[in-house]
Short mmCIF file of C-alpha atoms in Angstrom, two decimals:
data_model
loop_
_atom_site.label_atom_id
_atom_site.label_comp_id
_atom_site.label_asym_id
_atom_site.label_seq_id
_atom_site.Cartn_x
_atom_site.Cartn_y
_atom_site.Cartn_z
CA MET J 1 41.10 8.15 22.28
CA SER J 2 37.11 8.59 22.56
CA ILE J 3 36.06 9.17 25.71
CA ASP J 4 33.15 6.81 27.11
CA TRP J 5 31.94 8.41 30.30
CA GLY J 6 30.86 11.79 30.96
CA CYS J 7 27.90 12.34 28.60
CA LEU J 8 27.54 15.96 27.89
CA PRO J 9 23.60 17.75 27.23
CA ALA J 10 24.16 17.72 23.43
CA GLU J 11 24.67 14.09 23.27
CA ILE J 12 22.12 13.20 25.78
CA TYR J 13 19.85 15.45 23.62
CA ALA J 14 20.77 14.01 20.50
CA LYS J 15 19.93 10.60 21.69
CA ILE J 16 16.90 11.54 23.24
CA SER J 17 15.64 13.33 20.08
CA GLY J 18 16.76 10.30 17.59
CA GLY J 19 15.36 7.36 20.00
CA GLU J 20 12.48 8.80 21.19
CA TRP J 21 11.03 11.39 18.90
CA THR J 22 12.30 11.30 14.96
CA HIS J 23 11.90 7.30 15.66
CA LEU J 24 8.38 7.24 14.93
CA LYS J 25 7.53 3.81 16.62
CA HIS J 26 8.70 4.82 19.70
CA ARG J 27 7.12 8.40 19.58
CA GLN J 28 4.07 6.47 19.04
CA GLN J 29 4.90 3.81 21.78
CA ARG J 30 5.43 6.94 24.34
CA LEU J 31 2.35 8.49 23.57
CA THR J 32 0.07 5.32 23.93
CA GLY J 33 1.86 4.60 26.98
CA GLU J 34 3.41 1.15 25.69
CA ARG J 35 7.08 3.05 26.74
CA PRO J 36 5.62 4.56 30.14
CA PHE J 37 7.30 7.34 31.58
CA PRO J 38 10.05 8.21 33.29
CA LEU J 39 12.03 8.24 30.63
CA SER J 40 15.31 7.59 32.14
CA VAL J 41 18.76 7.99 30.89
CA PRO J 42 22.22 7.37 32.45
CA LEU J 43 25.15 10.20 32.10
CA LYS J 44 27.58 7.76 32.82
CA PRO J 45 29.61 9.70 35.93
CA PRO J 46 33.41 8.42 35.51
CA THR J 47 34.75 6.11 37.93
CA ASP J 48 37.98 7.34 40.36
CA VAL J 49 40.41 5.79 37.72
CA GLN J 50 38.84 7.47 34.59
CA ALA J 51 38.36 10.89 36.32
CA VAL J 52 41.88 11.20 37.45
CA ALA J 53 42.94 9.88 33.63
CA ASN J 54 41.02 12.92 32.35
CA LEU J 55 40.43 15.73 34.96
CA ALA J 56 39.86 18.35 32.27
CA HIS J 57 36.96 16.21 30.71
CA PHE J 58 35.49 15.84 34.19
CA GLN J 59 35.12 19.32 34.88
CA VAL J 60 33.68 19.90 31.82
CA PHE J 61 30.73 17.24 32.53
CA VAL J 62 29.80 18.58 35.67
CA SER J 63 30.02 22.08 34.58
CA ALA J 64 27.53 21.28 31.67
CA TRP J 65 25.31 19.97 33.77
CA GLN J 66 25.40 22.50 36.73
CA GLN J 67 24.39 25.13 33.92
CA PHE J 68 21.69 23.10 32.22
CA SER J 69 18.61 25.17 31.66
CA GLN J 70 16.14 22.47 33.45
CA PRO J 71 18.21 21.36 36.60
CA GLU J 72 15.19 19.72 37.96
CA LEU J 73 15.46 16.74 35.29
CA ILE J 74 19.02 16.06 36.51
CA GLN J 75 19.60 13.78 39.67
CA TRP J 76 22.71 14.53 41.34
CA GLN J 77 24.98 12.26 43.49
CA HIS J 78 27.79 12.42 46.43
CA LYS J 79 30.41 10.00 45.06
CA GLN J 80 33.28 9.04 47.17
CA TYR J 81 36.80 9.30 44.98
CA ARG J 82 39.74 7.97 46.47
CA THR J 83 41.85 10.62 44.65
CA LEU J 84 39.32 13.40 44.21
CA ARG J 85 37.36 12.83 47.48
CA THR J 86 33.74 13.61 47.85
CA GLN J 87 32.43 14.83 44.40
CA GLU J 88 28.81 15.73 43.54
CA VAL J 89 27.96 14.16 40.21
CA PRO J 90 25.60 14.15 37.65
CA VAL J 91 24.10 10.70 37.40
CA ARG J 92 20.94 10.73 35.72
CA LEU J 93 18.56 12.79 33.34
CA GLU J 94 14.72 11.58 34.26
CA ILE J 95 11.90 13.13 31.91
CA PRO J 96 8.57 12.18 34.14
CA SER J 97 5.79 12.59 31.12
CA MET J 98 5.41 13.55 27.53
CA GLN J 99 4.70 17.58 28.40
CA VAL J 100 8.20 17.71 30.08
CA LEU J 101 9.57 15.90 27.18
CA LEU J 102 8.04 18.21 24.37
CA GLU J 103 9.58 20.72 26.73
CA TYR J 104 13.00 19.51 26.68
CA LEU J 105 12.96 18.82 22.89
CA GLY J 106 12.33 22.74 21.97
CA ASN J 107 9.78 24.54 19.86
CA ASP J 108 9.88 22.08 17.04
CA ALA J 109 8.49 19.49 19.03
CA LEU J 110 5.82 21.39 20.64
CA GLN J 111 4.67 23.01 17.50
CA GLN J 112 4.25 19.40 15.97
CA SER J 113 2.50 18.16 18.98
CA ARG J 114 0.06 20.99 19.05
CA LEU J 115 -0.74 20.30 15.31
CA TRP J 116 -1.45 16.50 16.17
CA GLU J 117 -3.71 17.59 19.16
CA ALA J 118 -5.81 20.05 16.45
CA ARG J 119 -6.01 17.24 14.00
CA MET J 120 -7.04 15.01 16.55
CA ALA J 121 -9.65 16.88 18.76
CA PRO J 122 -12.57 16.48 16.48
CA LEU J 123 -12.12 12.80 16.13
CA ILE J 124 -11.67 12.20 19.55
CA GLU J 125 -14.84 14.25 20.54
CA TYR J 126 -16.44 11.92 18.16
CA ASN J 127 -15.31 8.90 19.96
CA LYS J 128 -12.60 8.95 22.68
CA ALA J 129 -11.39 4.96 21.51
CA PHE J 130 -10.18 6.62 18.38
CA TYR J 131 -6.96 7.88 20.20
CA PRO J 132 -4.55 4.70 19.82
CA VAL J 133 -5.60 4.66 15.87
CA LEU J 134 -4.92 8.16 15.49
CA ILE J 135 -1.48 7.80 17.23
CA ARG J 136 -0.60 5.11 14.49
CA HIS J 137 -1.42 7.21 12.05
CA LEU J 138 0.40 10.58 12.68
CA PRO J 139 2.29 10.84 9.54
CA THR J 140 -1.29 10.73 7.71
CA LEU J 141 -2.79 13.38 10.03
CA GLU J 142 -0.04 15.51 9.68
CA GLN J 143 -0.55 15.56 5.75
CA LEU J 144 -4.71 16.13 6.62
CA SER J 145 -5.90 19.98 6.89
CA ALA J 146 -8.48 20.68 9.31
CA ALA J 147 -11.11 20.71 6.75
CA ASP J 148 -9.96 17.22 6.12
CA VAL J 149 -10.23 16.36 9.21
CA LEU J 150 -14.21 17.54 9.41
CA LEU J 151 -14.77 15.60 6.45
CA LEU J 152 -13.68 12.44 8.33
CA VAL J 153 -15.80 13.01 10.92
CA ALA J 154 -18.83 13.79 8.37
CA LEU J 155 -17.89 10.59 6.63
CA LEU J 156 -18.16 8.37 9.88
CA PRO J 157 -21.92 7.88 10.22
CA GLN J 158 -22.66 7.77 6.31
CA LEU J 159 -20.66 4.05 6.27
CA THR J 160 -22.64 1.08 6.80
CA ALA J 161 -22.17 -2.43 6.28
CA GLY J 162 -23.03 -3.43 2.76
CA MET J 163 -24.01 0.15 1.50
CA GLY J 164 -21.92 -0.03 -1.70
CA ARG J 165 -23.96 -3.35 -3.23
CA GLY J 166 -23.64 -2.96 -6.88
CA LEU J 167 -21.59 -0.12 -6.95
CA TYR J 168 -18.32 0.95 -7.25
CA LEU J 169 -16.40 2.58 -4.58
CA ARG J 170 -16.67 5.95 -6.50
CA ALA J 171 -19.99 5.60 -6.96
CA LEU J 172 -21.20 5.73 -3.18
CA PRO J 173 -24.03 8.22 -2.48
CA PHE J 174 -22.34 10.26 0.40
CA VAL J 175 -23.85 13.84 1.52
CA GLY J 176 -21.00 16.41 1.30
CA VAL J 177 -18.11 14.24 1.21
CA ASP J 178 -16.30 13.36 -2.12
CA THR J 179 -15.56 9.28 -2.94
CA LYS J 180 -11.76 10.35 -3.76
CA PHE J 181 -11.52 11.53 -0.35
CA LEU J 182 -12.73 8.07 1.31
CA GLU J 183 -10.13 6.34 -1.27
CA SER J 184 -7.52 8.60 -0.23
CA ASN J 185 -7.94 7.89 3.41
CA ALA J 186 -9.28 4.48 2.98
CA ILE J 187 -6.71 2.65 5.42
CA LEU J 188 -7.19 4.98 8.51
CA MET J 189 -11.00 5.20 7.64
CA GLY J 190 -10.75 1.18 7.94
CA GLU J 191 -8.95 1.34 11.47
CA LEU J 192 -11.45 4.09 12.68
CA LEU J 193 -14.49 1.80 11.82
CA GLY J 194 -12.79 -1.35 12.95
CA VAL J 195 -13.24 0.91 16.69
CA LEU J 196 -17.27 1.57 16.15
CA TYR J 197 -17.38 -1.90 14.68
CA GLY J 198 -14.97 -4.34 15.85
CA ASP J 199 -13.38 -6.95 13.74
CA ALA J 200 -15.94 -6.71 11.13
CA ILE J 201 -13.99 -4.69 8.75
CA VAL J 202 -11.00 -7.22 9.10
CA ASP J 203 -13.29 -10.14 8.58
CA ALA J 204 -15.03 -8.97 5.43
CA GLY J 205 -11.70 -8.62 3.82
CA GLY J 206 -11.26 -4.95 4.14
CA LEU J 207 -12.93 -1.81 3.78
CA GLU J 208 -14.25 -2.20 0.11
CA LYS J 209 -15.62 -5.39 1.06
CA TRP J 210 -17.11 -4.57 4.32
CA LEU J 211 -19.22 -2.04 2.15
CA GLY J 212 -19.98 -4.43 -0.24
CA CYS J 213 -18.59 -2.55 -3.23
CA GLU J 214 -17.98 -3.72 -6.66
CA GLN J 215 -14.18 -4.94 -7.23
CA ARG J 216 -12.67 -2.27 -9.24
CA PRO J 217 -11.50 -3.26 -12.60
CA SER J 218 -8.02 -4.45 -12.94
CA GLY J 219 -6.04 -6.76 -15.08
CA TRP J 220 -6.87 -4.56 -18.35
CA VAL J 221 -6.46 -6.62 -21.66
CA PHE J 222 -7.38 -5.71 -25.21
CA VAL J 223 -10.03 -7.72 -27.22
CA ARG J 224 -10.05 -7.72 -30.56
CA PRO J 225 -11.90 -9.30 -33.34
CA LEU J 226 -10.15 -11.06 -36.42
CA CYS J 227 -12.86 -11.43 -38.76
CA GLU J 228 -16.49 -9.41 -39.77
CA ARG J 229 -18.78 -11.81 -38.32
CA VAL J 230 -17.34 -11.89 -34.73
CA ARG J 231 -16.75 -8.01 -34.82
CA ALA J 232 -20.43 -7.53 -35.69
CA ALA J 233 -21.40 -9.49 -32.51
CA MET J 234 -18.96 -7.03 -30.79
CA GLY J 235 -21.06 -3.83 -31.73
CA GLY J 236 -18.87 -3.50 -34.53
CA PHE J 237 -16.07 -3.00 -32.23
CA ALA J 238 -12.23 -3.06 -33.77
CA ILE J 239 -10.50 -3.34 -30.35
CA LEU J 240 -11.86 -3.17 -27.03
CA GLN J 241 -10.14 -3.16 -23.63
CA LEU J 242 -11.59 -5.06 -20.50
CA PRO J 243 -10.91 -5.65 -17.26
CA THR J 244 -9.78 -9.48 -16.54
CA ASN J 245 -12.39 -10.01 -13.58
CA GLU J 246 -15.11 -9.13 -16.96
CA LEU J 247 -13.81 -12.36 -18.93
CA LEU J 248 -14.15 -14.79 -16.21
CA SER J 249 -18.01 -14.45 -16.26
CA SER J 250 -18.75 -13.26 -19.84
CA ALA J 251 -18.00 -15.40 -22.85
CA LEU J 252 -16.27 -13.85 -26.02
CA PRO J 253 -18.51 -14.54 -29.07
CA ALA J 254 -15.91 -16.52 -31.10
CA GLU J 255 -15.04 -20.55 -31.74
CA ASN J 256 -11.21 -19.58 -31.54
CA ILE J 257 -9.69 -17.70 -29.07
CA LEU J 258 -6.09 -16.54 -29.50
CA VAL J 259 -4.37 -15.15 -26.35
CA VAL J 260 -1.00 -12.90 -27.33
CA GLU J 261 1.22 -12.09 -24.66
CA ASN J 262 2.20 -8.30 -25.87
CA LEU J 263 -0.12 -5.96 -27.42
CA GLN J 264 1.96 -4.76 -30.32
CA SER J 265 1.72 -8.76 -31.38
CA GLY J 266 -1.75 -8.64 -30.81
CA LEU J 267 -2.05 -5.37 -33.07
CA ALA J 268 -0.10 -7.28 -35.73
CA LEU J 269 -2.44 -10.34 -36.20
CA PRO J 270 -3.89 -11.02 -39.41
CA ASN J 271 -7.69 -11.38 -40.56
CA LEU J 272 -8.59 -15.09 -38.60
CA ASP J 273 -11.90 -16.74 -39.43
CA ASN J 274 -14.24 -16.98 -36.32
CA THR J 275 -11.45 -15.70 -34.28
CA LEU J 276 -11.05 -13.22 -31.52
CA ALA J 277 -7.63 -12.57 -29.78
CA VAL J 278 -7.15 -11.47 -26.20
CA CYS J 279 -3.54 -9.52 -26.10
CA GLY J 280 -1.46 -7.40 -23.91
CA GLY J 281 -2.02 -9.29 -20.96
CA GLY J 282 1.16 -10.30 -20.32
CA ARG J 283 1.71 -12.45 -16.99
CA ASN J 284 -1.82 -11.99 -16.28
CA VAL J 285 -3.49 -15.40 -17.53
CA ALA J 286 -5.68 -15.86 -14.38
CA TRP J 287 -8.62 -15.05 -16.10
CA MET J 288 -8.14 -18.11 -18.67
CA ALA J 289 -9.64 -20.45 -15.46
CA ALA J 290 -13.24 -19.02 -16.81
CA PRO J 291 -15.47 -22.26 -17.44
CA TRP J 292 -16.89 -20.74 -21.15
CA LEU J 293 -13.15 -21.28 -22.35
CA ARG J 294 -13.76 -25.27 -21.92
CA ASN J 295 -15.85 -24.68 -24.98
CA LYS J 296 -13.56 -23.11 -27.17
CA ARG J 297 -10.78 -23.61 -28.90
CA LEU J 298 -7.88 -21.85 -27.26
CA GLY J 299 -4.68 -20.90 -28.59
CA TYR J 300 -1.51 -19.11 -26.78
CA TRP J 301 1.50 -17.11 -28.48
CA GLY J 302 4.01 -15.35 -26.71
CA ASP J 303 7.84 -14.63 -26.12
CA LEU J 304 9.83 -17.36 -26.80
CA ASP J 305 12.00 -17.29 -23.75
CA THR J 306 11.56 -19.14 -20.28
CA TRP J 307 9.26 -16.44 -18.62
CA GLY J 308 6.81 -17.05 -21.80
CA LEU J 309 6.76 -20.55 -21.59
CA ALA J 310 6.34 -20.67 -18.20
CA ILE J 311 3.36 -18.10 -18.62
CA LEU J 312 2.50 -20.78 -20.87
CA SER J 313 2.60 -23.67 -18.39
CA HIS J 314 0.55 -21.25 -15.99
CA ALA J 315 -2.10 -20.92 -18.35
CA ARG J 316 -2.47 -24.75 -19.34
CA ALA J 317 -2.45 -25.34 -15.66
CA LEU J 318 -5.92 -23.12 -15.54
CA ALA J 319 -7.03 -24.37 -19.24
CA PRO J 320 -5.32 -27.61 -19.96
CA HIS J 321 -6.56 -27.97 -23.49
CA VAL J 322 -4.65 -24.52 -24.69
CA GLU J 323 -2.20 -25.04 -27.63
CA SER J 324 1.01 -23.06 -27.70
CA ILE J 325 1.45 -21.18 -31.47
CA MET J 326 5.45 -20.60 -32.41
CA MET J 327 6.53 -21.68 -29.07
CA ASP J 328 8.28 -24.74 -30.38
CA GLU J 329 11.98 -25.89 -31.96
CA LYS J 330 10.84 -24.98 -35.33
CA THR J 331 10.52 -21.48 -34.52
CA TRP J 332 13.74 -21.33 -32.05
CA GLU J 333 15.78 -22.61 -34.53
CA GLN J 334 14.50 -20.71 -37.74
CA PHE J 335 15.24 -17.49 -36.16
CA ALA J 336 17.95 -18.13 -34.01
CA GLU J 337 20.36 -15.27 -35.49
CA ARG J 338 17.26 -12.96 -33.70
CA ARG J 339 17.66 -14.42 -30.29
CA VAL J 340 18.99 -11.97 -27.41
CA ALA J 341 19.77 -12.02 -24.02
CA GLU J 342 17.06 -12.59 -21.35
CA PRO J 343 17.68 -10.71 -18.38
CA ASP J 344 16.27 -12.36 -15.51
CA PRO J 345 15.26 -15.82 -16.74
CA TYR J 346 12.49 -17.85 -14.98
CA ALA J 347 14.15 -20.04 -12.02
CA GLY J 348 11.85 -22.61 -11.50
CA GLN J 349 10.49 -25.61 -13.62
CA PRO J 350 7.60 -25.06 -15.60
CA ALA J 351 5.00 -28.45 -14.66
CA CYS J 352 2.67 -27.98 -17.65
CA LEU J 353 4.58 -28.04 -20.73
CA SER J 354 4.52 -30.60 -23.38
CA ASP J 355 8.06 -32.44 -24.03
CA ALA J 356 8.65 -30.46 -27.18
CA GLU J 357 7.86 -27.18 -24.92
CA LEU J 358 10.33 -28.55 -22.28
CA SER J 359 12.38 -29.72 -24.42
CA VAL J 360 12.99 -25.77 -25.88
CA PHE J 361 12.57 -24.69 -22.27
CA GLN J 362 15.93 -26.68 -21.52
CA GLN J 363 17.74 -25.54 -24.47
CA MET J 364 17.41 -21.60 -23.38
CA GLN J 365 18.81 -22.99 -19.93
CA GLU J 366 21.65 -24.47 -21.53
CA ALA J 367 22.31 -21.26 -24.27
CA GLY J 368 24.52 -19.15 -22.22
CA GLY J 369 22.16 -16.24 -21.83
CA VAL J 370 21.38 -15.85 -25.50
CA ALA J 371 17.86 -17.25 -24.62
CA ARG J 372 15.39 -15.19 -26.06
CA LEU J 373 13.17 -14.88 -29.33
CA GLU J 374 10.78 -11.94 -28.86
CA GLN J 375 7.14 -12.35 -30.55
CA GLU J 376 7.93 -9.22 -32.50
CA ARG J 377 10.83 -10.20 -33.89
CA LEU J 378 9.40 -12.91 -35.80
CA SER J 379 8.81 -12.17 -39.66
CA PRO J 380 4.86 -11.05 -40.38
CA ASP J 381 4.66 -13.65 -42.94
CA TYR J 382 5.81 -16.45 -40.97
CA CYS J 383 3.62 -15.51 -38.05
CA SER J 384 0.66 -14.99 -40.72
CA LEU J 385 1.30 -18.81 -42.33
CA GLN J 386 0.98 -20.47 -38.38
CA LEU J 387 -1.62 -18.64 -37.48
CA GLU J 388 -4.09 -19.32 -40.10
CA LEU J 389 -2.71 -22.90 -40.12
CA TRP J 390 -4.05 -23.13 -36.44
CA ALA J 391 -7.09 -21.29 -37.16
CA HIS J 392 -7.72 -23.44 -40.39
CA ALA J 393 -7.17 -26.56 -38.45
CA ASN J 394 -9.97 -26.10 -36.39
CA ALA J 395 -12.24 -25.35 -39.23
CA TYR J 396 -11.11 -28.35 -40.53
CA ARG J 397 -11.68 -30.42 -37.46
CA ARG J 398 -15.52 -28.62 -37.38
CA SER J 399 -16.18 -29.87 -40.88
CA LYS J 400 -15.30 -33.69 -40.41
#
């Protein structure tokens, strides 16, 4: 039977160590005063009935605290027991300060705290108000070397609002500090600057925006001209990789823009007159809100599965004139034997599909799991014919 009274020193140590030291949030709250001292822990002395029922444990309990190495932390009390008469028993361990807590926890905690103090000292000297921020970032401080901390101090006065206009973060003109260091410690630096400049960094949307830096390229896609004229207009390059934020503002030099979900299918495209393919973006179609696309013939070809049709729907919400290619019932039925299971089907109901596309979507939902026809599984001759029909239909419209 477990004993729920008479806590022994090892039990209390484990409780305090786990609850006040290895528990990061509680440790930080002790250091900042949010969890004030004294830290008081009851030792659960027994009732008369409990003590008599287990005299051996009662003797061990009292003896263990009599021999405790820091007796000044223990509160004792005279208790009147009916059976045992008056006994002096330990009732509470009370730790009055952080320094005493560190001494109680032992050498590992003392050494860890000395490391923090050493890392924080140059920053506290720079500005005492940094202390709460540094406590919140104790794990980060432990990873920084003494030299790294001096780099933080050297960097702080060099950072000013708007200094990065027209530049990427890595191009900022620092003296004696590398820009990778700022990028690696951007969260800590942003909070330190918040102490110096109030809510300016948060209000700006983060450190990079406060600095005025250009948005880093992201959401890369491949751009591939599909005829010689378009290739020449793109400097002769057969394929380029561009960030999608560039496509939001920079028009591509072709009348037909063909968006292809997967890169491999994009690399297998045939030559198509006056056509340029944007491929490999997957679900990233946000760039299709670009105003310049309104004046282009816009096609979309993706996997014939619920996610492919959901992406098509999203693209059409951004560019209502987008035409789907090989995402129809004809293709779905012609290559039925090549369908496979879709492991994680789209759970919603796409809002911007045509009636015919929605019909295919519903068939996929009812297909009992075998509801995916990948682009790569379509025969090249079939793909080439359908793509040529799409491109030539546009040429025919122009000629009329």
